[in-house]
PDB file of C-alpha atoms and ligand atoms in Angstrom:
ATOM      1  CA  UNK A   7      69.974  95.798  90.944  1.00 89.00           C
ATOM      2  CA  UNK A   8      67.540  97.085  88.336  1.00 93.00           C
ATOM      3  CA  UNK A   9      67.146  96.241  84.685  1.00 93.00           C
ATOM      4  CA  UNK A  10      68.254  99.544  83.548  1.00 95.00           C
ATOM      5  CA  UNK A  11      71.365  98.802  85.573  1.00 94.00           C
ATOM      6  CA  UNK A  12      72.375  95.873  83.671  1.00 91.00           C
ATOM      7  CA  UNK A  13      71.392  97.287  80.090  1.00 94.00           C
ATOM      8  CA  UNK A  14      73.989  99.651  80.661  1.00 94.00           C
ATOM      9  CA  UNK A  15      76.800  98.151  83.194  1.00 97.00           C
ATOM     10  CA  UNK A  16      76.690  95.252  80.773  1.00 96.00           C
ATOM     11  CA  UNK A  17      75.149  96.143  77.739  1.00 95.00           C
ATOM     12  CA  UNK A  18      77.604  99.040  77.353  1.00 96.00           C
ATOM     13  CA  UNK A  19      80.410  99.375  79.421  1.00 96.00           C
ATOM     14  CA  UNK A  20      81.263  95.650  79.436  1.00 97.00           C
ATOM     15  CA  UNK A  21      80.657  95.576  75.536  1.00 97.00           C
ATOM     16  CA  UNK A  22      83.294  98.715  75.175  1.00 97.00           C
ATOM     17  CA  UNK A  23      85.965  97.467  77.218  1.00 97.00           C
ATOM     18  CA  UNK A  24      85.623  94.013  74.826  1.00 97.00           C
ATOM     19  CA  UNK A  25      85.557  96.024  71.705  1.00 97.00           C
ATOM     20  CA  UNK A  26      88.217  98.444  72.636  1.00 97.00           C
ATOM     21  CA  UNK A  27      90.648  95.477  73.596  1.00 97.00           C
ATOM     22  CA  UNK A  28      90.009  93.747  70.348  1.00 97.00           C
ATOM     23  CA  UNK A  29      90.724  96.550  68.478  1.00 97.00           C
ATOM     24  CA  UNK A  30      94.040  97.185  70.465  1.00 96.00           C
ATOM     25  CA  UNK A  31      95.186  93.504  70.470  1.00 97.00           C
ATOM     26  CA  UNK A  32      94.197  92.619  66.542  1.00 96.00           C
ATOM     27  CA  UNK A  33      97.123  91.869  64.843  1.00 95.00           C
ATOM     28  CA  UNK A  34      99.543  92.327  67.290  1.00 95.00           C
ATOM     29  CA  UNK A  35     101.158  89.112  69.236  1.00 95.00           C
ATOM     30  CA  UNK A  36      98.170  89.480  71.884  1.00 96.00           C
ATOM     31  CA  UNK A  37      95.962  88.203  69.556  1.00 95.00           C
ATOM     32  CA  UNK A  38      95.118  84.714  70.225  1.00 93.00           C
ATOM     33  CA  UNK A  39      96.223  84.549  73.821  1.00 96.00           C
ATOM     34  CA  UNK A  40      93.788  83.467  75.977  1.00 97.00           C
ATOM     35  CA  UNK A  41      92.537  86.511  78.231  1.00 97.00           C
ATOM     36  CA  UNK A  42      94.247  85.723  81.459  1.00 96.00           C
ATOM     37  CA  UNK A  43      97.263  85.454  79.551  1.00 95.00           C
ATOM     38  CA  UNK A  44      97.455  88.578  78.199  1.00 97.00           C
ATOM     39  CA  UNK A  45      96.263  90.376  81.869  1.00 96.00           C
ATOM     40  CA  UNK A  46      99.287  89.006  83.313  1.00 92.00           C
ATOM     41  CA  UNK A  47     101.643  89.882  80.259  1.00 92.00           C
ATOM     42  CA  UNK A  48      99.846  93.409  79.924  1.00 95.00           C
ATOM     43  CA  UNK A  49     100.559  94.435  83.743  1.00 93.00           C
ATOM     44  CA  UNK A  50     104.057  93.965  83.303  1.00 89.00           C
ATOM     45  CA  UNK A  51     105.342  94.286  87.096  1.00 85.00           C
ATOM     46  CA  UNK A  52     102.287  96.853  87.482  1.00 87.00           C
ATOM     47  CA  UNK A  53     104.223  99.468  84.692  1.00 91.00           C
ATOM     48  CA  UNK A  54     101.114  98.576  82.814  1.00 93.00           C
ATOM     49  CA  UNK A  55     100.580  98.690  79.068  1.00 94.00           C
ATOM     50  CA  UNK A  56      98.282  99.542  76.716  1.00 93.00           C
ATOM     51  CA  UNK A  57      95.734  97.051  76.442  1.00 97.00           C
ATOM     52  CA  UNK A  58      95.843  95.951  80.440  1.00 97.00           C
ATOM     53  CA  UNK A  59      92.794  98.027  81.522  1.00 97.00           C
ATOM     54  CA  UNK A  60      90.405  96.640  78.370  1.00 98.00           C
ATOM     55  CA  UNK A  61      91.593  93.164  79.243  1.00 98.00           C
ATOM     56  CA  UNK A  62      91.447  92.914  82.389  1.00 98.00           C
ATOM     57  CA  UNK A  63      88.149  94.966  82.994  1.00 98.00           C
ATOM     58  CA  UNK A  64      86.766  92.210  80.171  1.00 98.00           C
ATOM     59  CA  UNK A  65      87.719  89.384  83.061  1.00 98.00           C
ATOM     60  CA  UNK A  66      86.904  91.065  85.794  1.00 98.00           C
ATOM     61  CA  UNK A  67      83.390  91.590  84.304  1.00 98.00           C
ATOM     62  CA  UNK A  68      82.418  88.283  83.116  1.00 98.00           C
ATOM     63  CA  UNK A  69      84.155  86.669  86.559  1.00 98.00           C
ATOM     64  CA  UNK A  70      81.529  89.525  88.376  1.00 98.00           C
ATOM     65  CA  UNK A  71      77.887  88.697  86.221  1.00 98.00           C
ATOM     66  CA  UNK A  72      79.367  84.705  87.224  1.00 98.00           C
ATOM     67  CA  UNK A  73      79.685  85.634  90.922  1.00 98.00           C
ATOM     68  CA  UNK A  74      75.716  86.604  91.176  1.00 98.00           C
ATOM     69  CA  UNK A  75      72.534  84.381  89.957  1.00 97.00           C
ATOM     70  CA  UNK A  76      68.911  85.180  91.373  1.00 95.00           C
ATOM     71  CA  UNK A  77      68.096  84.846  94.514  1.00 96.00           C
ATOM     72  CA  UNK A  78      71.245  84.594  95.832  1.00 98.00           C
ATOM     73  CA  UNK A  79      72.730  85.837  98.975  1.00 98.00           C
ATOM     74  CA  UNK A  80      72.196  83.306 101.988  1.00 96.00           C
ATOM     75  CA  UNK A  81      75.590  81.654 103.479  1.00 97.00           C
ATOM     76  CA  UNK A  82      77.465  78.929 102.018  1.00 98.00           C
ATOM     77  CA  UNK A  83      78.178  75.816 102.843  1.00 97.00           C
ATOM     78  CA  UNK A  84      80.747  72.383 102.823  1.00 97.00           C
ATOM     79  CA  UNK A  85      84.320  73.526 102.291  1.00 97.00           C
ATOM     80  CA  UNK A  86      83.996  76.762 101.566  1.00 98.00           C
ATOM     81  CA  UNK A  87      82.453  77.455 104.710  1.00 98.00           C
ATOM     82  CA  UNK A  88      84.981  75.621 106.818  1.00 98.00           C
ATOM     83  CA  UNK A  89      87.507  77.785 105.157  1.00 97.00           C
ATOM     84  CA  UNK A  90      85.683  80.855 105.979  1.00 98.00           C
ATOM     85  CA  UNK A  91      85.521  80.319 109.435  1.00 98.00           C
ATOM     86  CA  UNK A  92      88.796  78.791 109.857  1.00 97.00           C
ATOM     87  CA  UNK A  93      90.642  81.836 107.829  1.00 96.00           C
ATOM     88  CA  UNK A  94      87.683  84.718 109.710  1.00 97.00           C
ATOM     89  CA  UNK A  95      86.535  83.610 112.580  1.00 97.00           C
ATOM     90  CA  UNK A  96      83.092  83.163 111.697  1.00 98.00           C
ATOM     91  CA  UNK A  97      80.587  83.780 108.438  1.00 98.00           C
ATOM     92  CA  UNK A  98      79.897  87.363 109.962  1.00 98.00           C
ATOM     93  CA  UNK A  99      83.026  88.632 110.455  1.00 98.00           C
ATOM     94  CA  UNK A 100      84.376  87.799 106.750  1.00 98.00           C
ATOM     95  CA  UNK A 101      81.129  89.647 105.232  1.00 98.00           C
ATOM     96  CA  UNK A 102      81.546  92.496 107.611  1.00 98.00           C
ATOM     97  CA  UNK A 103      85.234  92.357 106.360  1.00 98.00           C
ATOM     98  CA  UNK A 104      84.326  91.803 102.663  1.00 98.00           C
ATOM     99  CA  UNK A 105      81.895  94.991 102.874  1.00 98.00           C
ATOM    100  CA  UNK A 106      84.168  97.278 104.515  1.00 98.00           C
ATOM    101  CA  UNK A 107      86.698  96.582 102.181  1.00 97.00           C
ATOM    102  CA  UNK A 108      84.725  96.919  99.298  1.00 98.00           C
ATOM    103  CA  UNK A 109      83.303  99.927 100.761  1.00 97.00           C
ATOM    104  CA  UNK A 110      86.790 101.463 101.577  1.00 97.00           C
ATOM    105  CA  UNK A 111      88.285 101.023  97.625  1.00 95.00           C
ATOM    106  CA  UNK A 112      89.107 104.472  97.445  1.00 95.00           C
ATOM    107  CA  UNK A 113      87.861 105.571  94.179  1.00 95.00           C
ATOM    108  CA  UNK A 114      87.557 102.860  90.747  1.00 97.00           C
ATOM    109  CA  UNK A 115      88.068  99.307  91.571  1.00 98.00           C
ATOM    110  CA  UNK A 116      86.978  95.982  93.059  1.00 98.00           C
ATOM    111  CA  UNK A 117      86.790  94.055  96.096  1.00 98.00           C
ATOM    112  CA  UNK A 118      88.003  90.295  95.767  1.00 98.00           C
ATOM    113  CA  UNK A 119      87.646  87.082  97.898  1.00 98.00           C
ATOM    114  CA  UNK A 120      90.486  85.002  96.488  1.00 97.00           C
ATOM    115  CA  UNK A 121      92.362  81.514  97.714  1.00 96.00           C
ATOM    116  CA  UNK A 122      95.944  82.548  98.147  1.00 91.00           C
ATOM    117  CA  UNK A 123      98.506  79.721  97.269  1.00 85.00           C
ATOM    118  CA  UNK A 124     101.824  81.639  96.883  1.00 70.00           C
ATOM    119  CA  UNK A 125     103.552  83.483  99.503  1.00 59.00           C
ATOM    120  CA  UNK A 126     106.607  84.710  97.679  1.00 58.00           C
ATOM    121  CA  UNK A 127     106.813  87.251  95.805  1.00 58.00           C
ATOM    122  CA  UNK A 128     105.705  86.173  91.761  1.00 62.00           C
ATOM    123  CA  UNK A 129     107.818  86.985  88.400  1.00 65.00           C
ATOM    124  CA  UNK A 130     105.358  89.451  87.640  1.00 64.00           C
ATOM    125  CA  UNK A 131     104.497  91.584  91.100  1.00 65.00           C
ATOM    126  CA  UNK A 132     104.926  92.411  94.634  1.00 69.00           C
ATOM    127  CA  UNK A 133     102.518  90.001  96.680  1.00 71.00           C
ATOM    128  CA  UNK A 134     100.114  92.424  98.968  1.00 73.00           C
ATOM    129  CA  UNK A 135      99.979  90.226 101.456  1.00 72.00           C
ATOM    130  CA  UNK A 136     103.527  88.097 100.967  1.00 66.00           C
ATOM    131  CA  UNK A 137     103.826  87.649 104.806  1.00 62.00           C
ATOM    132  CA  UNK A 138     100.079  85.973 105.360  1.00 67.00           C
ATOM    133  CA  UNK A 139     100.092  82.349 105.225  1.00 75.00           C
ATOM    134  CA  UNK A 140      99.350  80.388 102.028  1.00 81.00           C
ATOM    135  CA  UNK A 141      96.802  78.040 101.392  1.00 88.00           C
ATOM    136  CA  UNK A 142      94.061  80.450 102.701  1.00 93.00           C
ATOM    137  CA  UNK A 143      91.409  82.439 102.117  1.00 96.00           C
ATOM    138  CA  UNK A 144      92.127  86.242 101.677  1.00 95.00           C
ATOM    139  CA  UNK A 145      90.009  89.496 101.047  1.00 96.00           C
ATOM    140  CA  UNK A 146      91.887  92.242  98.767  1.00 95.00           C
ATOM    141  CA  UNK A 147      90.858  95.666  97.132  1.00 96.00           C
ATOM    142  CA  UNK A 148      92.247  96.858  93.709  1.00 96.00           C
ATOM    143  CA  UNK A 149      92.590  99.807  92.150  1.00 96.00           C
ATOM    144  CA  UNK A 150      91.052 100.540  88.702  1.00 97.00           C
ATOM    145  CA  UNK A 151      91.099  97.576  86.135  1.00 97.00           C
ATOM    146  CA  UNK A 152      93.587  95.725  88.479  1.00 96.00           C
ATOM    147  CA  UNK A 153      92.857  91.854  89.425  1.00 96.00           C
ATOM    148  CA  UNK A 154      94.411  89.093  91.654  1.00 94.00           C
ATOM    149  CA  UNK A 155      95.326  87.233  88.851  1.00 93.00           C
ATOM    150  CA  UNK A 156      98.305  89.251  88.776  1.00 91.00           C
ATOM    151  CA  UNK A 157      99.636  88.383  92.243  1.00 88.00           C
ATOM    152  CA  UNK A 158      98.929  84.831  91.394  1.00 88.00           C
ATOM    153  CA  UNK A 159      96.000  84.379  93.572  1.00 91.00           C
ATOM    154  CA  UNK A 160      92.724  82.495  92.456  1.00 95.00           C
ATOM    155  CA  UNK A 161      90.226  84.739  93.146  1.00 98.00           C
ATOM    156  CA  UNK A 162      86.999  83.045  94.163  1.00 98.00           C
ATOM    157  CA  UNK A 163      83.989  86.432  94.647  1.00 98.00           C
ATOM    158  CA  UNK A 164      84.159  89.710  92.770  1.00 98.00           C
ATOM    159  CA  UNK A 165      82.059  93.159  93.587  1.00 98.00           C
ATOM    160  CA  UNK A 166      82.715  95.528  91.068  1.00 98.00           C
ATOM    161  CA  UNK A 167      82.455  99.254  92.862  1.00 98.00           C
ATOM    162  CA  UNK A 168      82.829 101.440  89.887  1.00 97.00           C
ATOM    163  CA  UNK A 169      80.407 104.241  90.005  1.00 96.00           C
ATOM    164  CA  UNK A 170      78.889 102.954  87.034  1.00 96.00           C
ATOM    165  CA  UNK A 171      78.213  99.498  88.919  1.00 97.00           C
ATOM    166  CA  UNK A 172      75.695 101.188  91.386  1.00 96.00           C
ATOM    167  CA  UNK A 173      74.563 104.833  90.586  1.00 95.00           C
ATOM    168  CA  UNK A 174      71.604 104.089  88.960  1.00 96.00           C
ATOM    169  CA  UNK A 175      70.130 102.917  91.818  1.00 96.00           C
ATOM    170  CA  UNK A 176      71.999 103.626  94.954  1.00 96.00           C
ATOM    171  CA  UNK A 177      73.327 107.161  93.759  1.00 96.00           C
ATOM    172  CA  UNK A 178      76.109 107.673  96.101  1.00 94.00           C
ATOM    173  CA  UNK A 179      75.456 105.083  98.843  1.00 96.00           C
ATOM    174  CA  UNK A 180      77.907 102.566  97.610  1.00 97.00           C
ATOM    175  CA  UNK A 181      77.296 100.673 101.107  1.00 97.00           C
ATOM    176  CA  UNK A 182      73.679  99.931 100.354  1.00 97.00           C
ATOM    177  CA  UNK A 183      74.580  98.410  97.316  1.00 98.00           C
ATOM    178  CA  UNK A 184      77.517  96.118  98.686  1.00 98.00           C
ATOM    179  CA  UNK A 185      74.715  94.755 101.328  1.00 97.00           C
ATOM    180  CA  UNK A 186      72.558  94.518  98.785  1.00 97.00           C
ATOM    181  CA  UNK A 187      75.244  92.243  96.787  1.00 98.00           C
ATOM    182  CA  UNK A 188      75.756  90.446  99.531  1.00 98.00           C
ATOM    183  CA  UNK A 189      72.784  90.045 101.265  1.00 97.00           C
ATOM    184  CA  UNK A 190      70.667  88.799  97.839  1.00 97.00           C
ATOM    185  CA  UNK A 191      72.809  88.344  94.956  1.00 97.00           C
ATOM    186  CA  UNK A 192      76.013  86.282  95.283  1.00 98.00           C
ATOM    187  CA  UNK A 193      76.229  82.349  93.704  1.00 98.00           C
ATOM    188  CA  UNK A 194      77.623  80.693  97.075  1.00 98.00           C
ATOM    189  CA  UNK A 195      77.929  77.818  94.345  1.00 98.00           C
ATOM    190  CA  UNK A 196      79.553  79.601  91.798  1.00 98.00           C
ATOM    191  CA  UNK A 197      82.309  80.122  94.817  1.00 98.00           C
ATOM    192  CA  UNK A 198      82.350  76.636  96.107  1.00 98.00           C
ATOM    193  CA  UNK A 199      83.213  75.737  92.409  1.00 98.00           C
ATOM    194  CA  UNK A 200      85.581  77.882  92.168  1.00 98.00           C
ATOM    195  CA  UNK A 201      87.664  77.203  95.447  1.00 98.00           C
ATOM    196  CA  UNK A 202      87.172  73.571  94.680  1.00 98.00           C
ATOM    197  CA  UNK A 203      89.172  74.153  91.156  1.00 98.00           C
ATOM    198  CA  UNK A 204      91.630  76.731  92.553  1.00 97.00           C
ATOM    199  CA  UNK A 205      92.804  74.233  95.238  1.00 96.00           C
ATOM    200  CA  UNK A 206      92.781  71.462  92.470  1.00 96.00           C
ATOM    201  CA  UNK A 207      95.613  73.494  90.674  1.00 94.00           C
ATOM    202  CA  UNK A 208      97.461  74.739  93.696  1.00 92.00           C
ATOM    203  CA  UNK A 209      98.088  70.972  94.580  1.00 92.00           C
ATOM    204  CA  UNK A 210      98.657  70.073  90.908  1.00 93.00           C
ATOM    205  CA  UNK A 211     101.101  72.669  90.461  1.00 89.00           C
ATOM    206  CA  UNK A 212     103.070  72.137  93.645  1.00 88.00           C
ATOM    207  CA  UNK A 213     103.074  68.472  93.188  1.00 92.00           C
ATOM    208  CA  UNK A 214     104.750  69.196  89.626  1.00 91.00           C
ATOM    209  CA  UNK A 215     107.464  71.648  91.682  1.00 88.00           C
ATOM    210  CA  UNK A 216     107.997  68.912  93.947  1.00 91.00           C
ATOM    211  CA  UNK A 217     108.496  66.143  90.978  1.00 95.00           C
ATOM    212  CA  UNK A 218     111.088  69.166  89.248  1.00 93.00           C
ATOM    213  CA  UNK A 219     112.980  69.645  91.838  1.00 93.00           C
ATOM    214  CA  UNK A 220     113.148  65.718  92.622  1.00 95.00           C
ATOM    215  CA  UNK A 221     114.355  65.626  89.029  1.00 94.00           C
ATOM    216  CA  UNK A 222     116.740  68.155  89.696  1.00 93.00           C
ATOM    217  CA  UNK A 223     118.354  66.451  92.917  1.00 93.00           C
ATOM    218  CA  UNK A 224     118.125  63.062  90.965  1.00 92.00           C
ATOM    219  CA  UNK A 225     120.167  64.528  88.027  1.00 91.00           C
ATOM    220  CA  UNK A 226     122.542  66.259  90.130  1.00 89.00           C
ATOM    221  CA  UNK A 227     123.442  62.748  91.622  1.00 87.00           C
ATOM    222  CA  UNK A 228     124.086  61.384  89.190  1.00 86.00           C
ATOM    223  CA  UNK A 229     126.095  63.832  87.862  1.00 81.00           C
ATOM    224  CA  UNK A 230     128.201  62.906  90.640  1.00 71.00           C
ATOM    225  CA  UNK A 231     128.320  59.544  89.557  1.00 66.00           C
ATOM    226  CA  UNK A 232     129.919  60.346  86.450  1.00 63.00           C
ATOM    227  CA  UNK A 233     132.460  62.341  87.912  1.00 59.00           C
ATOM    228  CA  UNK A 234     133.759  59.589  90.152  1.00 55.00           C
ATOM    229  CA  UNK A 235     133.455  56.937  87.073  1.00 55.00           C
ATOM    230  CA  UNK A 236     135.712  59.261  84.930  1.00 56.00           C
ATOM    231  CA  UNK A 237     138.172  59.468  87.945  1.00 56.00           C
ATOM    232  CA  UNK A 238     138.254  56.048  88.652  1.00 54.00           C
ATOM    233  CA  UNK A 239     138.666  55.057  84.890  1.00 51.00           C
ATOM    234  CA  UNK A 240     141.465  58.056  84.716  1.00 51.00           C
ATOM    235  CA  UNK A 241     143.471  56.355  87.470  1.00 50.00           C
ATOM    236  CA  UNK A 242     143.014  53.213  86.014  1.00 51.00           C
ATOM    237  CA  UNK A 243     145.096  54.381  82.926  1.00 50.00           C
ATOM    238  CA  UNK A 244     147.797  55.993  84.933  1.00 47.00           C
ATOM    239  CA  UNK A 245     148.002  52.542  86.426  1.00 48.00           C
ATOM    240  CA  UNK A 246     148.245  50.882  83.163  1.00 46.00           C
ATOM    241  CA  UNK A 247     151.264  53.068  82.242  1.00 49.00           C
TER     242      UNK A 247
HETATM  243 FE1  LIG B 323      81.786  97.784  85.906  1.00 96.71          FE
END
């Protein structure tokens, strides 16, 4: 990826989509919200609004320069590559996967590695792959500004495949520059980090479900409880008289 690549896939399209969301958000209630807040409140059940595309192409951006360092490339390791084989079969077949997808976004969009923790469907939008297993490791394609942040995912690896990510120096061969990506640029680390937090929150969050609904159950009990103490006391009185 050359220089002149970045000054412009950075330097200028990231900067626009930043200034053109701060000028759409400023003094309305988005302002303030923290980014990923106002992705998932802009996509409204994918009947998107205004300032969606500027917001989430803002994320998707920073989460994609994050996803790379020098010299990258290689395999990973630890966890993350346990996953990878466990949820792929092997290293080779989840980059071959990864590529083709990425390669197959018809059109604008991105390719995503992201740790799935929610099989149902989400308040917000249909899950893509609400059948698949949770707790795994999955590899989507989106459309346009779109992000897995809005099926509730945690995505882990971005490659954005906008023409403007790759003409400059692959023209059209959108392939060479996926391998390219793959082969020299990702952070393995970044990703290990990443999967080590998302998993972090999945279990935080479903341990606060589980202590909810405890709650829940424990209140309904008791509930019960007061019912029979009021009948008791009520035929108490009838005794009385
Ligand atoms: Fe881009």
């Amino acid at each position: 990826m050359s220089r002149e690549t970045f000054e412009y896939h950075w330097g200028k399209h990231h900067r626009t989509y930043v200034e053109n969301l701060n000028k759409q958000i400023s003094g309305t209630e988005l302002d303030g919200m923290p980014l990923e807040d106002i992705i998932i409140a802009t996509y409204n059940k994918g009947d998107i609004l205004p300032a969606f595309n500027n917001a989430a192409q803002a994320w998707n951006h920073e989460f994609f320069w994050d996803s790379m360092k020098p010299g990258g490339g290689g395999k990973p390791s630890g966890d993350l590559l346990d996953m990878i084989e466990r949820d792929f079969g092997s290293f080779e077949k989840f980059a071959e996967e990864f590529k083709s997808t990425a390669a197959t976004q018809f059109g604008s969009g991105w390719a995503w590695l992201a740790y799935k923790a929610n099989r149902l469907d989400v308040d917000n939008a249909v899950n893509p792959l609400a059948s698949e297993k949770d707790k795994r490791l999955v590899i989507v394609k989106s459309p346009n500004a779109v992000n897995p942040l809005v099926w509730d995912y945690f995505p882990l690896l971005t490659i954005d495949v906008w023409e403007h990510a790759y003409y400059l120096d692959f023209q059209n061969r959108r392939p060479d520059y996926i391998s390219t990506f793959m082969e020299k640029l990702v952070s393995w680390d970044a990703v290990s980090l990443r999967l080590e937090k998302a998993k972090a929150l999945a279990a935080e969050r479903e341990e606060e479900e589980q202590r909810k609904k405890k709650e829940e159950e424990e209140e309904k009990l008791s509930e019960g409880d007061n019912v029979e103490m009021y009948l008791d006391s009520d035929s108490d009185d009838s005794e009385a008289d």
